[in-house]
Amino acid sequence: MSAAEQIKETVEKNDVVLFMKGTKMMPQCGFSSRVAGVLNFMGIEYQDVNVLADAEIRQGIKDFSDWPTIPQLYVKGEFVGGCDIVTEMTLSGELDQLLEAKGVAFDKAAAEKIREANA
Amino acid sequence: MAVKDEIEARLSAAFAPERLEVVNESHRHSGHSGDDGSGESHFKILIRAAAFAPMNRVARHRAVHQALGDLNARVHAIALDIA
Protein backbone atom coordinates (compact mmCIF):
# COMPACT_ATOMS: atom_id res chain seq x y z
CA MET A 1 0.00 0.00 0.00
CA SER A 2 1.35 3.46 -0.86
CA ALA A 3 1.82 6.14 1.80
CA ALA A 4 -1.13 8.08 0.38
CA GLU A 5 -3.38 5.01 0.57
CA GLN A 6 -2.25 4.26 4.12
CA ILE A 7 -2.97 7.84 5.21
CA LYS A 8 -6.39 7.82 3.55
CA GLU A 9 -7.30 4.56 5.25
CA THR A 10 -6.09 5.82 8.65
CA VAL A 11 -8.11 9.05 8.57
CA GLU A 12 -11.20 7.24 7.28
CA LYS A 13 -11.06 4.40 9.82
CA ASN A 14 -10.46 6.56 12.89
CA ASP A 15 -12.71 9.41 14.04
CA VAL A 16 -9.76 11.45 15.28
CA VAL A 17 -6.17 11.13 14.04
CA LEU A 18 -3.11 13.14 15.02
CA PHE A 19 -0.05 12.93 12.78
CA MET A 20 2.76 13.97 15.10
CA LYS A 21 6.43 13.74 15.94
CA GLY A 22 6.67 11.06 18.60
CA THR A 23 3.69 9.37 20.22
CA LYS A 24 0.79 10.63 22.33
CA MET A 25 2.55 9.23 25.39
CA MET A 26 5.98 10.51 24.38
CA PRO A 27 5.85 13.48 22.00
CA GLN A 28 9.20 14.52 20.51
CA CYS A 29 8.43 18.09 19.51
CA GLY A 30 6.91 20.98 21.45
CA PHE A 31 4.19 21.62 18.86
CA SER A 32 3.12 17.97 18.65
CA SER A 33 3.25 17.83 22.43
CA ARG A 34 0.89 20.77 22.77
CA VAL A 35 -1.80 19.28 20.51
CA ALA A 36 -1.49 15.78 22.00
CA GLY A 37 -1.70 17.37 25.45
CA VAL A 38 -4.98 19.11 24.58
CA LEU A 39 -6.52 15.92 23.16
CA ASN A 40 -5.30 13.86 26.12
CA PHE A 41 -6.59 16.39 28.64
CA MET A 42 -9.98 16.57 26.91
CA GLY A 43 -10.22 12.79 27.08
CA ILE A 44 -10.56 12.42 23.32
CA GLU A 45 -10.00 8.97 21.90
CA TYR A 46 -7.62 9.32 18.97
CA GLN A 47 -5.14 7.48 16.83
CA ASP A 48 -1.61 8.89 16.95
CA VAL A 49 0.70 8.41 13.97
CA ASN A 50 4.40 8.99 14.61
CA VAL A 51 5.79 10.49 11.40
CA LEU A 52 9.35 10.12 12.69
CA ALA A 53 8.92 6.35 12.42
CA ASP A 54 8.19 6.43 8.67
CA ALA A 55 9.83 8.83 6.19
CA GLU A 56 7.19 8.08 3.52
CA ILE A 57 4.33 8.95 5.86
CA ARG A 58 6.20 12.05 7.02
CA GLN A 59 6.37 13.39 3.46
CA GLY A 60 3.09 11.76 2.42
CA ILE A 61 0.99 13.55 5.01
CA LYS A 62 2.33 16.93 3.85
CA ASP A 63 1.32 16.13 0.27
CA PHE A 64 -2.02 14.63 1.35
CA SER A 65 -3.18 17.79 3.10
CA ASP A 66 -1.14 20.35 1.15
CA TRP A 67 0.20 21.47 4.53
CA PRO A 68 3.94 21.77 5.15
CA THR A 69 4.14 21.14 8.87
CA ILE A 70 3.56 18.57 11.61
CA PRO A 71 1.42 18.08 13.75
CA GLN A 72 -1.78 17.69 11.72
CA LEU A 73 -5.17 16.94 13.24
CA TYR A 74 -7.97 15.13 11.38
CA VAL A 75 -11.54 14.72 12.59
CA LYS A 76 -13.82 12.32 10.67
CA GLY A 77 -11.49 12.41 7.69
CA GLU A 78 -11.37 16.19 7.55
CA PHE A 79 -8.14 18.17 8.04
CA VAL A 80 -8.62 20.59 10.94
CA GLY A 81 -5.21 22.24 11.19
CA GLY A 82 -1.86 22.29 12.92
CA CYS A 83 -0.72 23.48 16.34
CA ASP A 84 -1.67 27.15 15.97
CA ILE A 85 -5.15 26.43 14.63
CA VAL A 86 -5.93 23.72 17.19
CA THR A 87 -4.77 26.02 19.99
CA GLU A 88 -6.91 28.91 18.74
CA MET A 89 -9.94 26.65 18.28
CA THR A 90 -9.53 25.15 21.74
CA LEU A 91 -9.44 28.58 23.37
CA SER A 92 -12.33 29.98 21.31
CA GLY A 93 -14.56 26.94 21.85
CA GLU A 94 -14.67 26.18 18.12
CA LEU A 95 -13.01 22.81 18.73
CA ASP A 96 -15.86 21.87 21.09
CA GLN A 97 -18.37 22.87 18.40
CA LEU A 98 -16.56 20.85 15.75
CA LEU A 99 -16.39 17.75 17.95
CA GLU A 100 -20.06 18.09 18.90
CA ALA A 101 -21.07 18.54 15.26
CA LYS A 102 -19.05 15.47 14.26
CA GLY A 103 -20.32 13.38 17.17
CA VAL A 104 -16.93 12.88 18.83
CA ALA A 105 -17.01 12.39 22.61
CA PHE A 106 -14.90 14.69 24.79
CA ASP A 107 -14.78 16.06 28.33
CA LYS A 108 -16.42 19.48 28.17
CA ALA A 109 -15.39 20.34 31.75
CA ALA A 110 -11.75 19.70 30.82
CA ALA A 111 -12.08 21.99 27.79
CA GLU A 112 -13.49 24.71 30.06
CA LYS A 113 -10.56 24.23 32.44
CA ILE A 114 -8.11 24.84 29.58
CA ARG A 115 -9.94 28.05 28.71
CA GLU A 116 -10.04 29.22 32.34
CA ALA A 117 -6.31 28.59 32.70
CA ASN A 118 -5.58 30.63 29.58
CA ALA A 119 -8.08 33.43 30.10
CA MET B 1 19.38 39.04 4.21
CA ALA B 2 18.34 37.79 7.65
CA VAL B 3 15.46 35.31 7.59
CA LYS B 4 13.35 37.69 9.70
CA ASP B 5 13.78 40.42 7.05
CA GLU B 6 12.98 37.98 4.25
CA ILE B 7 9.78 36.90 6.00
CA GLU B 8 8.75 40.53 6.47
CA ALA B 9 9.51 41.41 2.85
CA ARG B 10 7.54 38.49 1.42
CA LEU B 11 4.49 38.93 3.66
CA SER B 12 4.42 42.70 3.12
CA ALA B 13 4.51 42.18 -0.65
CA ALA B 14 1.83 39.49 -0.61
CA PHE B 15 -0.74 40.92 1.82
CA ALA B 16 -0.03 44.64 2.42
CA PRO B 17 -0.69 44.01 6.12
CA GLU B 18 -1.99 46.69 8.52
CA ARG B 19 0.13 45.05 11.19
CA LEU B 20 3.05 42.67 10.91
CA GLU B 21 5.32 41.44 13.68
CA VAL B 22 8.00 38.85 13.07
CA VAL B 23 9.83 37.64 16.16
CA ASN B 24 12.87 35.39 16.07
CA GLU B 25 12.30 33.00 18.98
CA SER B 26 15.18 30.69 18.14
CA HIS B 27 17.04 31.43 21.39
CA ARG B 28 14.07 30.03 23.32
CA HIS B 29 14.48 26.69 21.57
CA SER B 30 18.24 26.45 21.90
CA GLY B 31 19.27 22.81 22.27
CA HIS B 32 15.79 21.48 21.40
CA SER B 33 15.19 19.25 18.41
CA GLY B 34 15.00 21.51 15.39
CA ASP B 35 17.69 23.88 16.65
CA ASP B 36 20.26 23.77 13.85
CA GLY B 37 22.60 26.25 15.50
CA SER B 38 21.84 28.94 12.90
CA GLY B 39 19.94 31.11 15.37
CA GLU B 40 17.21 31.28 12.70
CA SER B 41 15.20 28.13 13.39
CA HIS B 42 12.02 29.32 15.16
CA PHE B 43 9.87 32.32 14.29
CA LYS B 44 6.60 33.76 15.48
CA ILE B 45 4.52 35.84 13.11
CA LEU B 46 1.57 38.06 13.88
CA ILE B 47 -0.14 39.43 10.79
CA ARG B 48 -3.32 41.43 10.31
CA ALA B 49 -4.54 42.12 6.80
CA ALA B 50 -7.86 42.73 5.08
CA ALA B 51 -6.92 40.03 2.56
CA PHE B 52 -7.58 37.33 5.18
CA ALA B 53 -11.12 38.42 6.02
CA PRO B 54 -12.93 36.09 3.59
CA MET B 55 -10.71 33.08 4.36
CA ASN B 56 -11.18 30.36 6.98
CA ARG B 57 -8.30 29.41 9.29
CA VAL B 58 -6.83 26.73 7.08
CA ALA B 59 -7.00 28.96 4.00
CA ARG B 60 -5.25 31.79 5.87
CA HIS B 61 -2.42 29.54 6.89
CA ARG B 62 -2.13 28.11 3.38
CA ALA B 63 -1.94 31.63 1.93
CA VAL B 64 0.90 32.52 4.31
CA HIS B 65 2.71 29.25 3.63
CA GLN B 66 2.47 29.97 -0.08
CA ALA B 67 3.81 33.51 0.31
CA LEU B 68 6.75 32.24 2.39
CA GLY B 69 7.68 29.69 -0.29
CA ASP B 70 11.06 28.08 0.32
CA LEU B 71 11.35 29.77 3.73
CA ASN B 72 8.99 27.09 5.11
CA ALA B 73 11.64 24.46 4.53
CA ARG B 74 14.56 26.65 5.60
CA VAL B 75 13.34 27.16 9.16
CA HIS B 76 12.21 24.52 11.63
CA ALA B 77 9.04 26.14 12.88
CA ILE B 78 6.85 29.16 12.31
CA ALA B 79 4.05 29.96 14.71
CA LEU B 80 1.29 31.92 12.97
CA ASP B 81 -1.30 34.29 14.37
CA ILE B 82 -3.36 35.44 11.37
CA ALA B 83 -6.45 37.59 11.15
XYZ file of N, CA and C in Angstrom:
606
model
N 0.846 -1.194 0.000
C 0.000 0.000 0.000
C 0.888 1.253 0.000
N 0.548 2.235 -0.815
C 1.351 3.457 -0.860
C 1.101 4.292 0.398
N 1.980 5.265 0.630
C 1.823 6.136 1.801
C 0.485 6.864 1.735
N 0.125 7.337 0.541
C -1.128 8.082 0.380
C -2.326 7.193 0.720
N -2.279 5.939 0.272
C -3.379 5.011 0.567
C -3.459 4.711 2.061
N -2.291 4.525 2.675
C -2.246 4.263 4.123
C -2.849 5.417 4.911
N -2.485 6.642 4.510
C -2.970 7.842 5.208
C -4.485 7.949 5.054
N -4.963 7.736 3.830
C -6.392 7.821 3.550
C -7.154 6.810 4.412
N -6.640 5.599 4.465
C -7.298 4.564 5.246
C -7.313 4.941 6.741
N -6.190 5.457 7.229
C -6.091 5.815 8.652
C -7.093 6.906 9.030
N -7.205 7.955 8.201
C -8.109 9.054 8.567
C -9.572 8.682 8.335
N -9.816 7.669 7.500
C -11.202 7.235 7.277
C -11.663 6.232 8.347
N -10.704 5.456 8.849
C -11.061 4.404 9.821
C -11.158 4.923 11.249
N -10.495 6.035 11.525
C -10.463 6.561 12.893
C -11.138 7.933 12.940
N -11.995 8.131 13.936
C -12.712 9.407 14.041
C -11.750 10.580 14.211
N -10.725 10.381 15.032
C -9.761 11.453 15.285
C -8.351 10.888 15.107
N -7.549 11.577 14.285
C -6.174 11.134 14.038
C -5.239 12.325 14.195
N -4.138 12.105 14.911
C -3.106 13.137 15.023
C -1.800 12.604 14.444
N -1.371 13.210 13.338
C -0.046 12.931 12.784
C 0.927 13.820 13.541
N 1.906 13.216 14.176
C 2.756 13.972 15.100
C 4.182 13.434 15.111
N 5.066 14.207 15.724
C 6.433 13.737 15.942
C 6.476 13.098 17.326
N 6.746 11.810 17.358
C 6.674 11.056 18.603
C 5.295 10.428 18.743
N 4.979 10.018 19.959
C 3.688 9.371 20.223
C 2.903 10.195 21.233
N 1.619 9.861 21.391
C 0.793 10.633 22.329
C 1.333 10.524 23.751
N 1.976 9.396 24.063
C 2.549 9.233 25.394
C 3.936 9.855 25.498
N 4.638 9.943 24.363
C 5.982 10.509 24.381
C 6.228 11.368 23.140
N 5.655 12.574 23.134
C 5.853 13.484 21.997
C 7.324 13.902 21.909
N 7.783 14.160 20.679
C 9.196 14.524 20.513
C 9.365 15.899 19.888
N 8.344 16.730 20.028
C 8.434 18.093 19.508
C 7.431 18.911 20.304
N 7.772 20.153 20.616
C 6.909 20.977 21.449
C 5.524 21.205 20.853
N 5.464 21.319 19.520
C 4.189 21.619 18.863
C 3.290 20.382 18.858
N 3.878 19.225 18.574
C 3.123 17.969 18.652
C 2.665 17.733 20.082
N 3.542 18.043 21.020
C 3.253 17.834 22.429
C 2.047 18.660 22.870
N 1.976 19.880 22.347
C 0.888 20.766 22.766
C -0.471 20.223 22.298
N -0.532 19.787 21.042
C -1.802 19.282 20.514
C -2.178 17.957 21.187
N -1.213 17.057 21.327
C -1.492 15.782 22.003
C -1.956 16.047 23.430
N -1.336 17.033 24.077
C -1.703 17.375 25.451
C -3.150 17.833 25.561
N -3.596 18.646 24.597
C -4.985 19.114 24.583
C -5.932 17.936 24.405
N -5.636 17.068 23.430
C -6.516 15.924 23.158
C -6.544 14.982 24.360
N -5.373 14.737 24.951
C -5.299 13.862 26.125
C -6.127 14.444 27.269
N -5.934 15.745 27.515
C -6.594 16.389 28.638
C -8.108 16.399 28.453
N -8.546 16.541 27.200
C -9.979 16.575 26.907
C -10.569 15.164 26.795
N -9.737 14.164 27.068
C -10.223 12.785 27.084
C -10.713 12.288 25.731
N -10.139 12.809 24.669
C -10.565 12.421 23.319
C -9.832 11.147 22.903
N -10.602 10.204 22.395
C -10.001 8.973 21.902
C -9.464 9.242 20.506
N -8.171 9.040 20.294
C -7.616 9.320 18.967
C -6.462 8.388 18.630
N -6.255 8.264 17.327
C -5.136 7.475 16.825
C -3.954 8.416 16.607
N -2.820 8.102 17.218
C -1.611 8.885 16.948
C -0.773 8.171 15.891
N -0.192 8.959 14.993
C 0.699 8.407 13.973
C 2.032 9.137 14.090
N 3.072 8.393 14.425
C 4.397 8.987 14.607
C 5.104 9.090 13.259
N 5.191 10.315 12.731
C 5.793 10.485 11.397
C 7.307 10.256 11.416
N 7.900 10.342 12.605
C 9.350 10.123 12.689
C 9.695 8.649 12.452
N 8.681 7.784 12.579
C 8.918 6.351 12.417
C 8.838 5.929 10.953
N 8.392 6.817 10.065
C 8.195 6.430 8.668
C 8.380 7.645 7.755
N 9.498 7.675 7.033
C 9.827 8.832 6.189
C 8.779 9.035 5.093
N 8.193 7.947 4.594
C 7.192 8.084 3.524
C 5.903 8.703 4.031
N 5.522 8.334 5.247
C 4.327 8.946 5.857
C 4.613 10.413 6.180
N 5.827 10.676 6.640
C 6.196 12.047 7.016
C 6.052 12.993 5.827
N 6.529 12.565 4.653
C 6.366 13.389 3.456
C 4.938 13.271 2.931
N 4.409 12.034 2.983
C 3.088 11.759 2.418
C 1.981 12.588 3.037
N 2.063 12.817 4.343
C 0.989 13.554 5.006
C 1.022 15.028 4.600
N 2.212 15.531 4.301
C 2.328 16.928 3.852
C 1.707 17.097 2.466
N 1.901 16.095 1.615
C 1.315 16.131 0.271
C -0.198 15.929 0.342
N -0.610 14.999 1.216
C -2.024 14.628 1.355
C -2.885 15.851 1.682
N -2.394 16.662 2.612
C -3.185 17.789 3.105
C -2.776 19.114 2.480
N -1.707 19.097 1.661
C -1.140 20.345 1.153
C -0.833 21.287 2.318
N -0.117 20.735 3.291
C 0.195 21.467 4.527
C 1.630 21.110 4.899
N 2.512 22.088 5.076
C 3.938 21.773 5.146
C 4.466 21.345 6.508
N 3.603 21.371 7.532
C 4.144 21.145 8.874
C 3.418 20.030 9.630
N 4.073 19.553 10.680
C 3.561 18.567 11.614
C 3.496 19.268 12.974
N 2.509 19.076 13.800
C 1.420 18.085 13.746
C 0.279 18.474 12.807
N -0.565 17.481 12.505
C -1.779 17.694 11.720
C -2.912 16.883 12.357
N -4.019 17.588 12.607
C -5.171 16.936 13.236
C -6.294 16.703 12.218
N -6.840 15.485 12.235
C -7.974 15.133 11.377
C -9.136 14.684 12.246
N -10.336 15.178 11.914
C -11.544 14.717 12.591
C -12.513 14.223 11.528
N -12.915 12.956 11.638
C -13.821 12.324 10.670
C -13.335 12.546 9.238
N -12.054 12.338 9.032
C -11.491 12.410 7.689
C -11.188 13.801 7.194
N -11.542 14.811 7.998
C -11.366 16.192 7.547
C -10.161 16.828 8.242
N -9.296 17.480 7.468
C -8.139 18.169 8.036
C -8.597 19.399 8.818
N -8.217 19.461 10.088
C -8.623 20.588 10.940
C -7.554 21.670 10.964
N -6.285 21.253 11.144
C -5.214 22.240 11.190
C -4.019 21.722 11.960
N -3.051 22.617 12.161
C -1.855 22.293 12.922
C -1.929 22.882 14.325
N -0.781 23.062 14.939
C -0.724 23.478 16.337
C -1.388 24.831 16.587
N -1.107 25.812 15.740
C -1.668 27.152 15.968
C -3.189 27.131 15.874
N -3.698 26.445 14.853
C -5.149 26.425 14.630
C -5.858 25.649 15.742
N -5.302 24.513 16.127
C -5.934 23.720 17.187
C -5.934 24.510 18.500
N -4.830 25.202 18.768
C -4.768 26.018 19.988
C -5.829 27.114 19.966
N -5.916 27.831 18.847
C -6.906 28.912 18.737
C -8.325 28.367 18.893
N -8.584 27.220 18.242
C -9.936 26.653 18.278
C -10.296 26.106 19.655
N -9.287 25.622 20.380
C -9.527 25.155 21.742
C -9.940 26.325 22.624
N -9.199 27.423 22.507
C -9.442 28.577 23.372
C -10.738 29.307 23.008
N -11.117 29.266 21.739
C -12.334 29.980 21.314
C -13.592 29.131 21.492
N -13.402 27.817 21.733
C -14.564 26.940 21.853
C -14.986 26.323 20.521
N -14.317 26.726 19.439
C -14.669 26.175 18.122
C -14.369 24.684 18.015
N -13.334 24.240 18.758
C -13.009 22.806 18.726
C -14.149 22.007 19.354
N -14.702 22.524 20.453
C -15.860 21.872 21.086
C -17.001 21.736 20.080
N -17.265 22.857 19.381
C -18.369 22.869 18.405
C -18.136 21.849 17.303
N -16.890 21.792 16.832
C -16.562 20.849 15.753
C -16.776 19.408 16.227
N -16.275 19.110 17.427
C -16.394 17.748 17.952
C -17.857 17.385 18.173
N -18.630 18.337 18.687
C -20.057 18.091 18.898
C -20.754 17.841 17.568
N -20.434 18.673 16.575
C -21.070 18.536 15.255
C -20.726 17.198 14.609
N -19.503 16.722 14.892
C -19.046 15.473 14.262
C -19.372 14.252 15.127
N -19.950 14.500 16.310
C -20.322 13.385 17.172
C -19.147 12.679 17.821
N -18.098 13.452 18.152
C -16.933 12.881 18.829
C -17.007 13.216 20.319
N -16.893 12.184 21.165
C -17.013 12.393 22.612
C -15.782 13.103 23.175
N -16.011 14.022 24.100
C -14.899 14.689 24.794
C -15.405 15.229 26.127
N -14.464 15.565 26.992
C -14.782 16.058 28.331
C -14.916 17.584 28.291
N -16.154 18.036 28.279
C -16.424 19.479 28.172
C -15.836 20.250 29.352
N -15.919 19.666 30.554
C -15.393 20.345 31.748
C -13.883 20.559 31.610
N -13.194 19.574 31.013
C -11.748 19.705 30.823
C -11.444 20.821 29.830
N -12.261 20.921 28.776
C -12.076 21.994 27.794
C -12.252 23.354 28.462
N -13.263 23.455 29.341
C -13.488 24.713 30.057
C -12.301 25.046 30.963
N -11.725 24.012 31.566
C -10.556 24.231 32.436
C -9.394 24.810 31.649
N -9.182 24.314 30.426
C -8.105 24.839 29.583
C -8.357 26.325 29.319
N -9.620 26.648 29.013
C -9.943 28.050 28.709
C -9.790 28.934 29.936
N -10.201 28.431 31.105
C -10.041 29.215 32.342
C -8.567 29.486 32.618
N -7.739 28.455 32.408
C -6.312 28.587 32.705
C -5.617 29.544 31.746
N -6.210 29.758 30.582
C -5.582 30.630 29.575
C -6.328 31.942 29.378
N -7.272 32.209 30.252
C -8.083 33.425 30.099
C -7.266 34.659 30.444
N 20.466 38.436 3.436
C 19.376 39.037 4.210
C 18.990 38.087 5.346
N 18.772 38.634 6.521
C 18.341 37.789 7.648
C 16.977 37.189 7.329
N 16.725 35.995 7.861
C 15.463 35.308 7.594
C 14.279 36.172 8.037
N 14.424 36.823 9.187
C 13.353 37.692 9.696
C 12.990 38.763 8.657
N 14.011 39.375 8.050
C 13.775 40.417 7.048
C 13.134 39.843 5.794
N 13.564 38.632 5.426
C 12.979 37.984 4.246
C 11.502 37.689 4.470
N 11.182 37.193 5.678
C 9.783 36.901 6.001
C 8.959 38.180 5.892
N 9.472 39.262 6.487
C 8.747 40.531 6.469
C 8.541 41.034 5.046
N 9.591 40.912 4.234
C 9.510 41.412 2.853
C 8.463 40.631 2.061
N 8.472 39.301 2.216
C 7.537 38.486 1.424
C 6.091 38.691 1.861
N 5.871 38.771 3.183
C 4.493 38.929 3.657
C 3.961 40.331 3.354
N 4.838 41.335 3.441
C 4.417 42.698 3.115
C 4.002 42.780 1.660
N 4.794 42.144 0.784
C 4.509 42.185 -0.647
C 3.214 41.445 -0.970
N 2.974 40.333 -0.263
C 1.834 39.488 -0.611
C 0.510 40.018 -0.057
N 0.536 40.619 1.140
C -0.737 40.922 1.820
C -0.932 42.391 2.192
N 0.067 43.236 2.000
C -0.029 44.636 2.417
C -0.661 44.746 3.806
N -0.055 44.092 4.805
C -0.690 44.013 6.125
C -0.782 45.363 6.846
N -1.853 45.498 7.657
C -1.989 46.690 8.516
C -1.038 46.560 9.692
N -0.772 45.292 10.065
C 0.126 45.051 11.191
C 0.914 43.781 10.902
N 2.207 43.847 11.142
C 3.049 42.670 10.912
C 4.180 42.659 11.935
N 4.236 41.584 12.707
C 5.317 41.442 13.685
C 5.966 40.081 13.487
N 7.254 40.099 13.228
C 8.000 38.849 13.069
C 9.038 38.783 14.188
N 8.928 37.772 15.019
C 9.831 37.638 16.160
C 10.671 36.381 16.005
N 11.975 36.542 16.093
C 12.871 35.386 16.072
C 12.931 34.817 17.487
N 12.355 33.631 17.649
C 12.304 33.001 18.981
C 13.308 31.866 19.101
N 14.264 31.837 18.198
C 15.181 30.692 18.144
C 15.922 30.474 19.463
N 16.285 31.565 20.135
C 17.036 31.429 21.389
C 16.244 30.663 22.446
N 14.901 30.721 22.330
C 14.066 30.029 23.322
C 14.035 28.524 23.074
N 14.511 28.113 21.923
C 14.480 26.687 21.571
C 15.891 26.130 21.459
N 16.850 26.874 21.975
C 18.236 26.446 21.903
C 18.417 25.065 22.521
N 19.021 24.147 21.754
C 19.267 22.808 22.268
C 18.114 21.847 22.069
N 16.929 22.358 21.675
C 15.791 21.477 21.396
C 15.994 20.832 20.032
N 15.173 19.803 19.758
C 15.191 19.249 18.412
C 14.752 20.369 17.476
N 15.375 20.456 16.321
C 15.001 21.515 15.390
C 15.925 22.717 15.480
N 16.713 22.801 16.546
C 17.693 23.882 16.651
C 18.919 23.468 15.854
N 19.144 24.161 14.721
C 20.258 23.766 13.854
C 21.503 24.614 14.116
N 21.446 25.437 15.151
C 22.604 26.248 15.495
C 22.706 27.549 14.698
N 21.780 27.755 13.761
C 21.840 28.943 12.900
C 21.328 30.190 13.627
N 20.577 29.972 14.708
C 19.944 31.112 15.372
C 18.744 31.616 14.586
N 18.362 30.893 13.518
C 17.214 31.278 12.696
C 16.335 30.051 12.440
N 15.954 29.385 13.525
C 15.199 28.125 13.388
C 13.721 28.269 13.745
N 13.402 29.182 14.667
C 12.024 29.318 15.156
C 11.561 30.776 15.065
N 10.404 30.972 14.427
C 9.874 32.324 14.294
C 8.409 32.366 14.693
N 8.010 33.532 15.155
C 6.601 33.761 15.483
C 6.139 34.957 14.659
N 5.020 34.781 13.988
C 4.525 35.839 13.110
C 3.124 36.245 13.521
N 2.919 37.531 13.686
C 1.569 38.058 13.877
C 1.277 38.929 12.669
N 0.195 38.643 11.980
C -0.141 39.428 10.791
C -1.628 39.748 10.765
N -1.925 40.989 10.432
C -3.315 41.432 10.314
C -3.456 42.091 8.947
N -4.351 41.556 8.135
C -4.539 42.123 6.803
C -5.964 41.885 6.337
N -6.487 42.833 5.590
C -7.859 42.727 5.084
C -7.993 41.514 4.162
N -6.887 41.143 3.522
C -6.922 40.028 2.561
C -7.399 38.727 3.198
N -7.226 38.591 4.519
C -7.578 37.327 5.178
C -9.058 37.242 5.563
N -9.740 38.374 5.516
C -11.123 38.422 6.016
C -12.035 37.330 5.444
N -11.997 37.097 4.117
C -12.930 36.089 3.588
C -12.461 34.640 3.754
N -11.269 34.438 4.306
C -10.708 33.077 4.357
C -10.969 32.413 5.709
N -11.125 31.088 5.711
C -11.180 30.362 6.977
C -9.746 30.146 7.489
N -9.631 29.532 8.662
C -8.301 29.411 9.289
C -7.305 28.668 8.414
N -7.752 27.541 7.880
C -6.834 26.730 7.078
C -6.399 27.501 5.829
N -7.337 28.189 5.201
C -7.001 28.956 3.995
C -6.019 30.088 4.318
N -6.175 30.721 5.470
C -5.252 31.793 5.872
C -3.833 31.260 6.018
N -3.738 30.129 6.698
C -2.416 29.543 6.892
C -1.803 29.123 5.560
N -2.640 28.533 4.685
C -2.129 28.106 3.378
C -1.623 29.309 2.592
N -2.345 30.428 2.666
C -1.941 31.628 1.933
C -0.578 32.131 2.430
N -0.389 32.086 3.755
C 0.900 32.524 4.309
C 2.009 31.545 3.933
N 1.707 30.247 4.034
C 2.712 29.251 3.632
C 3.157 29.500 2.191
N 2.172 29.772 1.329
C 2.474 29.966 -0.079
C 3.357 31.205 -0.280
N 3.037 32.280 0.435
C 3.815 33.510 0.306
C 5.246 33.313 0.820
N 5.404 32.462 1.820
C 6.747 32.244 2.389
C 7.596 31.337 1.495
N 6.957 30.525 0.676
C 7.683 29.692 -0.291
C 8.757 28.837 0.348
N 9.973 28.952 -0.142
C 11.063 28.077 0.322
C 11.463 28.356 1.769
N 11.004 29.474 2.330
C 11.345 29.770 3.734
C 10.751 28.724 4.678
N 9.603 28.136 4.279
C 8.988 27.093 5.112
C 9.971 25.968 5.404
N 10.719 25.595 4.387
C 11.640 24.465 4.534
C 12.964 24.887 5.161
N 13.263 26.189 5.082
C 14.559 26.651 5.598
C 14.563 26.880 7.104
N 13.389 27.022 7.701
C 13.343 27.161 9.159
C 12.602 25.960 9.735
N 12.823 25.693 11.020
C 12.206 24.517 11.628
C 10.735 24.735 11.932
N 10.413 25.923 12.444
C 9.040 26.136 12.885
C 8.639 27.601 12.792
N 7.406 27.817 12.343
C 6.853 29.162 12.306
C 5.485 29.117 12.973
N 5.347 29.863 14.047
C 4.048 29.962 14.712
C 3.298 31.132 14.092
N 2.030 30.895 13.700
C 1.291 31.922 12.974
C 0.059 32.374 13.734
N -0.089 33.685 13.832
C -1.304 34.294 14.370
C -1.814 35.203 13.260
N -2.890 34.755 12.586
C -3.358 35.439 11.373
C -4.791 35.902 11.549
N -5.057 37.131 11.178
C -6.451 37.587 11.151
C -6.556 38.745 10.190
